[in-house]
PDB file of C-alpha atoms in Angstrom:
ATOM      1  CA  UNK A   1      82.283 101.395-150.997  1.00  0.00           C
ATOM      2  CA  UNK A   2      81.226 104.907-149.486  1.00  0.00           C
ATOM      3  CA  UNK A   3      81.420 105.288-146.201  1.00  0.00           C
ATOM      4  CA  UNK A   4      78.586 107.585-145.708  1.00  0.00           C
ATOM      5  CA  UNK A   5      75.546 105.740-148.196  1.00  0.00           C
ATOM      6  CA  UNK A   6      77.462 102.232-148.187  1.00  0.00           C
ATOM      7  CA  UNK A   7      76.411 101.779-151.523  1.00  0.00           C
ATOM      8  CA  UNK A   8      77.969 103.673-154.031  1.00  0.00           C
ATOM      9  CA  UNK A   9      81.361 103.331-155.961  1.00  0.00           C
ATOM     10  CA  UNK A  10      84.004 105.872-154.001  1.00  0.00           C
ATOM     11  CA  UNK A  11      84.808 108.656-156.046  1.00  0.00           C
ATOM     12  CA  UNK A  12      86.855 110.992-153.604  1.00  0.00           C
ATOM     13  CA  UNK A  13      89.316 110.271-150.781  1.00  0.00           C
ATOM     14  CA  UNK A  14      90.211 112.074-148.332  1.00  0.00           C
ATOM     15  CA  UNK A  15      92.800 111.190-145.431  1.00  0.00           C
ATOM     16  CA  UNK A  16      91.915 107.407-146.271  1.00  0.00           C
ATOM     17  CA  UNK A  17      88.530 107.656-146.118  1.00  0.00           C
ATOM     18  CA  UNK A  18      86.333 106.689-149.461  1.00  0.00           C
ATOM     19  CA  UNK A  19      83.392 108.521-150.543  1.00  0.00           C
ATOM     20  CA  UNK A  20      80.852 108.676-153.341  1.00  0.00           C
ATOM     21  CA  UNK A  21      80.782 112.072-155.328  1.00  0.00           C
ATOM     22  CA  UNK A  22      77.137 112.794-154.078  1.00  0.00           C
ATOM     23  CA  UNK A  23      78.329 112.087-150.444  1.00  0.00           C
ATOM     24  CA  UNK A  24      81.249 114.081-150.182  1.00  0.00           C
ATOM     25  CA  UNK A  25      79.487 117.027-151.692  1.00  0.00           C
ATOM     26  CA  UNK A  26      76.822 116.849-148.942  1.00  0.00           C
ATOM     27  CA  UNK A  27      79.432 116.781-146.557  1.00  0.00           C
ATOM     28  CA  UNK A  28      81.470 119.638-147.564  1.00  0.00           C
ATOM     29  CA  UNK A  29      78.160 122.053-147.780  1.00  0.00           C
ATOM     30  CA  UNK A  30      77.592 120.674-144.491  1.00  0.00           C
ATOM     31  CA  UNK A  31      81.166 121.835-142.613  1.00  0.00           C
ATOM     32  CA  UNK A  32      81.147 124.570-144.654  1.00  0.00           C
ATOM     33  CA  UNK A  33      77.299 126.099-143.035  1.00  0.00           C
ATOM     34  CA  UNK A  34      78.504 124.700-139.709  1.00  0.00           C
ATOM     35  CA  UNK A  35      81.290 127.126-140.219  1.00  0.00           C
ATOM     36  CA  UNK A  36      79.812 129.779-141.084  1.00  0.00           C
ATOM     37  CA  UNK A  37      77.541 129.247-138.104  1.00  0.00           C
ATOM     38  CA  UNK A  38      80.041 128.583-135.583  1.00  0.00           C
ATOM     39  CA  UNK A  39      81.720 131.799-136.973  1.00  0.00           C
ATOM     40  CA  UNK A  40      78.550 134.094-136.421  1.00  0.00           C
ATOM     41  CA  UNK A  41      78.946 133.972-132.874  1.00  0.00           C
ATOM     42  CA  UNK A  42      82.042 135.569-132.740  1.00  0.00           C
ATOM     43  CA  UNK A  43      80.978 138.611-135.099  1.00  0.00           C
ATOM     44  CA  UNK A  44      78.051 141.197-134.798  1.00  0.00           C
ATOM     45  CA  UNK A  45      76.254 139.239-137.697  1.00  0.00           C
ATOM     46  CA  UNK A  46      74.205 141.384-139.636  1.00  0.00           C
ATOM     47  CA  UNK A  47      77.103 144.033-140.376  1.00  0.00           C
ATOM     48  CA  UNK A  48      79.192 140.998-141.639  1.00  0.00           C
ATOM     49  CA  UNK A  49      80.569 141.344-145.778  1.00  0.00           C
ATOM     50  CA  UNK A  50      82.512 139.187-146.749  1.00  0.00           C
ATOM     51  CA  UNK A  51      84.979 139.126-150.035  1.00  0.00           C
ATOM     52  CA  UNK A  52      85.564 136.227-151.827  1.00  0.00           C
ATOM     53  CA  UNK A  53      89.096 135.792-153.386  1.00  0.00           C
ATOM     54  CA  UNK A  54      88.785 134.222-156.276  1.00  0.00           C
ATOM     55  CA  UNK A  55      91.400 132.947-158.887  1.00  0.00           C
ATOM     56  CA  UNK A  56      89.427 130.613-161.359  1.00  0.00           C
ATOM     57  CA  UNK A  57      90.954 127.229-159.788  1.00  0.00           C
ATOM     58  CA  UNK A  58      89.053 124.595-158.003  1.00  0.00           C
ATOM     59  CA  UNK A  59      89.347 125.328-154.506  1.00  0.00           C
ATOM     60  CA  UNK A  60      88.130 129.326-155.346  1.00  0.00           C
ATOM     61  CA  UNK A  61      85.587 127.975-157.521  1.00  0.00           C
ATOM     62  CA  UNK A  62      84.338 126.024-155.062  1.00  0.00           C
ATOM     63  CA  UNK A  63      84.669 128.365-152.159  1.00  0.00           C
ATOM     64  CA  UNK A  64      82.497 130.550-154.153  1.00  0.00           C
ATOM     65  CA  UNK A  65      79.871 128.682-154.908  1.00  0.00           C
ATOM     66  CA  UNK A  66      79.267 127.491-151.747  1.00  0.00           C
ATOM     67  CA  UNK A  67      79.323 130.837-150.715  1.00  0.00           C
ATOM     68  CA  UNK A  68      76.575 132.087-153.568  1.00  0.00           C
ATOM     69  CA  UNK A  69      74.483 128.961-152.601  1.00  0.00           C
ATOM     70  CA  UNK A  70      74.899 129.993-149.129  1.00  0.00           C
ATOM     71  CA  UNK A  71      72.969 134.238-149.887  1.00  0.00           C
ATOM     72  CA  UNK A  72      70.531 132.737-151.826  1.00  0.00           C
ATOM     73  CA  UNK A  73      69.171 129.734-149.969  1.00  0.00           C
ATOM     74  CA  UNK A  74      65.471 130.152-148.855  1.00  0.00           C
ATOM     75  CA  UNK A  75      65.783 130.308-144.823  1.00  0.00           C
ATOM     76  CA  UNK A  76      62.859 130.070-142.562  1.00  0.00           C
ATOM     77  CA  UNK A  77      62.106 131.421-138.787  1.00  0.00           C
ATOM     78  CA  UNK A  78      65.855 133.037-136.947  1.00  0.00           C
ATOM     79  CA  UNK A  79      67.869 132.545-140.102  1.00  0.00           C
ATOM     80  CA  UNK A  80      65.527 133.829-142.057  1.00  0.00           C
ATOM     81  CA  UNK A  81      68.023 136.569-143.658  1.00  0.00           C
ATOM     82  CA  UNK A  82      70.873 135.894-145.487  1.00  0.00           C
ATOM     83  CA  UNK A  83      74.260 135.186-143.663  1.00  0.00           C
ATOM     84  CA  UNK A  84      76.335 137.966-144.996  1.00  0.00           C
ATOM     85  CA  UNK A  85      75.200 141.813-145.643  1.00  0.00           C
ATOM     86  CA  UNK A  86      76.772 141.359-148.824  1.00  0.00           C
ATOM     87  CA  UNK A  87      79.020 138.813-151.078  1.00  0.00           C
ATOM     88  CA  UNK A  88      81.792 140.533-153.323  1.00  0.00           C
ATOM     89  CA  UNK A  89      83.872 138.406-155.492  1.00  0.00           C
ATOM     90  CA  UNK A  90      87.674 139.530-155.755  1.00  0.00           C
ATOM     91  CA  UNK A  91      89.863 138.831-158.351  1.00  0.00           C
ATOM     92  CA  UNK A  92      93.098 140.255-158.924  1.00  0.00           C
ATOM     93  CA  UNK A  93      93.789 139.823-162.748  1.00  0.00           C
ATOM     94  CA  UNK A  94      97.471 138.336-163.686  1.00  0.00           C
ATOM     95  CA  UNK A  95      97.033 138.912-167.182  1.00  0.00           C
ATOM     96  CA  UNK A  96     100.142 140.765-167.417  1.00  0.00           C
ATOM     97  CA  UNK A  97     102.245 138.192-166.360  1.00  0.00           C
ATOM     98  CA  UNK A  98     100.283 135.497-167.997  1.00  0.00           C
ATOM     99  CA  UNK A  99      98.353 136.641-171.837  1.00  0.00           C
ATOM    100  CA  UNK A 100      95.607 135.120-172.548  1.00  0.00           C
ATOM    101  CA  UNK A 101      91.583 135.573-171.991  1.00  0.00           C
ATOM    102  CA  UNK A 102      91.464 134.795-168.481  1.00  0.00           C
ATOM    103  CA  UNK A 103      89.913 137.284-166.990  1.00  0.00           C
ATOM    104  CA  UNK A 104      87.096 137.440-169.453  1.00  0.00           C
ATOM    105  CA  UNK A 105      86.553 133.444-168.356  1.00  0.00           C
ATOM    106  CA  UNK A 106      87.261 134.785-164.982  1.00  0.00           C
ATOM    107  CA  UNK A 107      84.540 137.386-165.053  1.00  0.00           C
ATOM    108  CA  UNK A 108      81.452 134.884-167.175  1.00  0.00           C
ATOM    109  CA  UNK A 109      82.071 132.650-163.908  1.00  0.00           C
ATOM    110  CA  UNK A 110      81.445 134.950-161.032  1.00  0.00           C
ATOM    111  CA  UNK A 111      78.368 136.651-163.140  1.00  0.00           C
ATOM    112  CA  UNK A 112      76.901 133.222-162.953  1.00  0.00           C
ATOM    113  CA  UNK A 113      76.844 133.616-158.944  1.00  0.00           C
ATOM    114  CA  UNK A 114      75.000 137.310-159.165  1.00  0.00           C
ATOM    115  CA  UNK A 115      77.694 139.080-156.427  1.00  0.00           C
ATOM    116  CA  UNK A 116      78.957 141.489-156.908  1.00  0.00           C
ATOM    117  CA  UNK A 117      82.689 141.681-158.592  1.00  0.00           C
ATOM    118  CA  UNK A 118      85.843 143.707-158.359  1.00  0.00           C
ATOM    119  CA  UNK A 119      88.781 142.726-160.221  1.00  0.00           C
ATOM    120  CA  UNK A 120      92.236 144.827-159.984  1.00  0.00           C
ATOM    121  CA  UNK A 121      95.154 144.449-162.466  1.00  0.00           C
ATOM    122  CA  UNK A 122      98.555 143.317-160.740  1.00  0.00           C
ATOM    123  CA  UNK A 123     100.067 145.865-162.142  1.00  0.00           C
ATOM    124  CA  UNK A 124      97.555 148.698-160.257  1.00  0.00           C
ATOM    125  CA  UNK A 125      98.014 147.033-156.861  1.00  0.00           C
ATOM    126  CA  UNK A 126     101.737 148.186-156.749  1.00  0.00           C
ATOM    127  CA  UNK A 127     101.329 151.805-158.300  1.00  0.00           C
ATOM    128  CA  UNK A 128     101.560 154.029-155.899  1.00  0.00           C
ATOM    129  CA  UNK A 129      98.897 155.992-154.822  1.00  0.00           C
ATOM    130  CA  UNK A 130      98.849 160.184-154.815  1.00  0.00           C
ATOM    131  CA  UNK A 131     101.414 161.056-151.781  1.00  0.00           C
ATOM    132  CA  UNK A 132     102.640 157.637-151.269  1.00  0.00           C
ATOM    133  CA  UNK A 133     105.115 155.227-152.149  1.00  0.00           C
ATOM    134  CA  UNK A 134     104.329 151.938-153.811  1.00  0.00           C
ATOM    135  CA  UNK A 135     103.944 149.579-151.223  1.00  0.00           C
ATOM    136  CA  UNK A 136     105.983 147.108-152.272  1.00  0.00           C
ATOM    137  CA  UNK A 137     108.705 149.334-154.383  1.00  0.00           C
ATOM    138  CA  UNK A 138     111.715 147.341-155.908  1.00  0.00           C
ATOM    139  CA  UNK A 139     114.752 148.027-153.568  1.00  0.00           C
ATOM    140  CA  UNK A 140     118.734 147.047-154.944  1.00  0.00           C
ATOM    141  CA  UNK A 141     119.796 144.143-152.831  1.00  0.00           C
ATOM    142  CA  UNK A 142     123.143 143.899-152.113  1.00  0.00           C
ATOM    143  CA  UNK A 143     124.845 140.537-151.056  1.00  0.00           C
ATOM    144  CA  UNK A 144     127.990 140.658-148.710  1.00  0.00           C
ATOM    145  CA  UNK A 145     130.487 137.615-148.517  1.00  0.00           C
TER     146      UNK A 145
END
């Protein structure tokens, strides 16, 4: 049984503790606002962006939804804005190292949230820039014995 609605079949656990799908979705929106609200204190709020990292599994996925629910929920009175200045999903596209159509699957899924997205190849995050070495440049390691 749930621990939260004692009535439904347990779905989810989670350090021993049963809940019900419906349940343990309210509760992770729940941490995840008081979060977000315990973390506007420490930041001068309404200059805060924030980028979410996204790589197509579940715990992205689910970061980023919460995070799209979050900019788009109607507020009312002092929160009457939306938490963040502005949401970006970021993706940083492995197709190089693993073919396929990912990124296009990639890309469909954060234009369901309406953020913004920016997506850089693997292979353009090591090329160096104009004047500068890569930043992580391949260097000949040599083993002693």
């Amino acid at each position: 049984m749930c621990v939260k609605c004692k009535a439904a079949k347990p779905s989810v656990t989670i350090r021993r503790i049963l809940y019900c799908k419906q349940c343990f979705v309210r509760a992770s929106v729940v941490k995840f606002r008081a979060a977000i609200a315990k973390s506007r204190k420490r930041v001068d709020w309404p200059r805060t962006k924030v980028l979410v990292a996204f790589s197509g599994g579940a715990a992205s996925s689910a970061l980023l939804k919460l995070t799209a629910d979050l900019q788009r929920m109607e507020r009312k009175g002092t929160d009457a804005e939306p938490p963040f200045t502005a949401a970006v999903v970021g993706h940083i596209d492995e197709s190089c190292l693993f073919p396929g159509d990912q990124e296009n699957v990639i890309r469909a899924i954060a234009a369901e949230t309406d953020l913004d997205y920016n997506s850089l190849a693997l292979e353009d995050a090591f090329a160096p820039e104009e004047g500068r070495a890569a930043p992580l440049s391949p260097r000949a390691h040599t083993q002693t014995s």
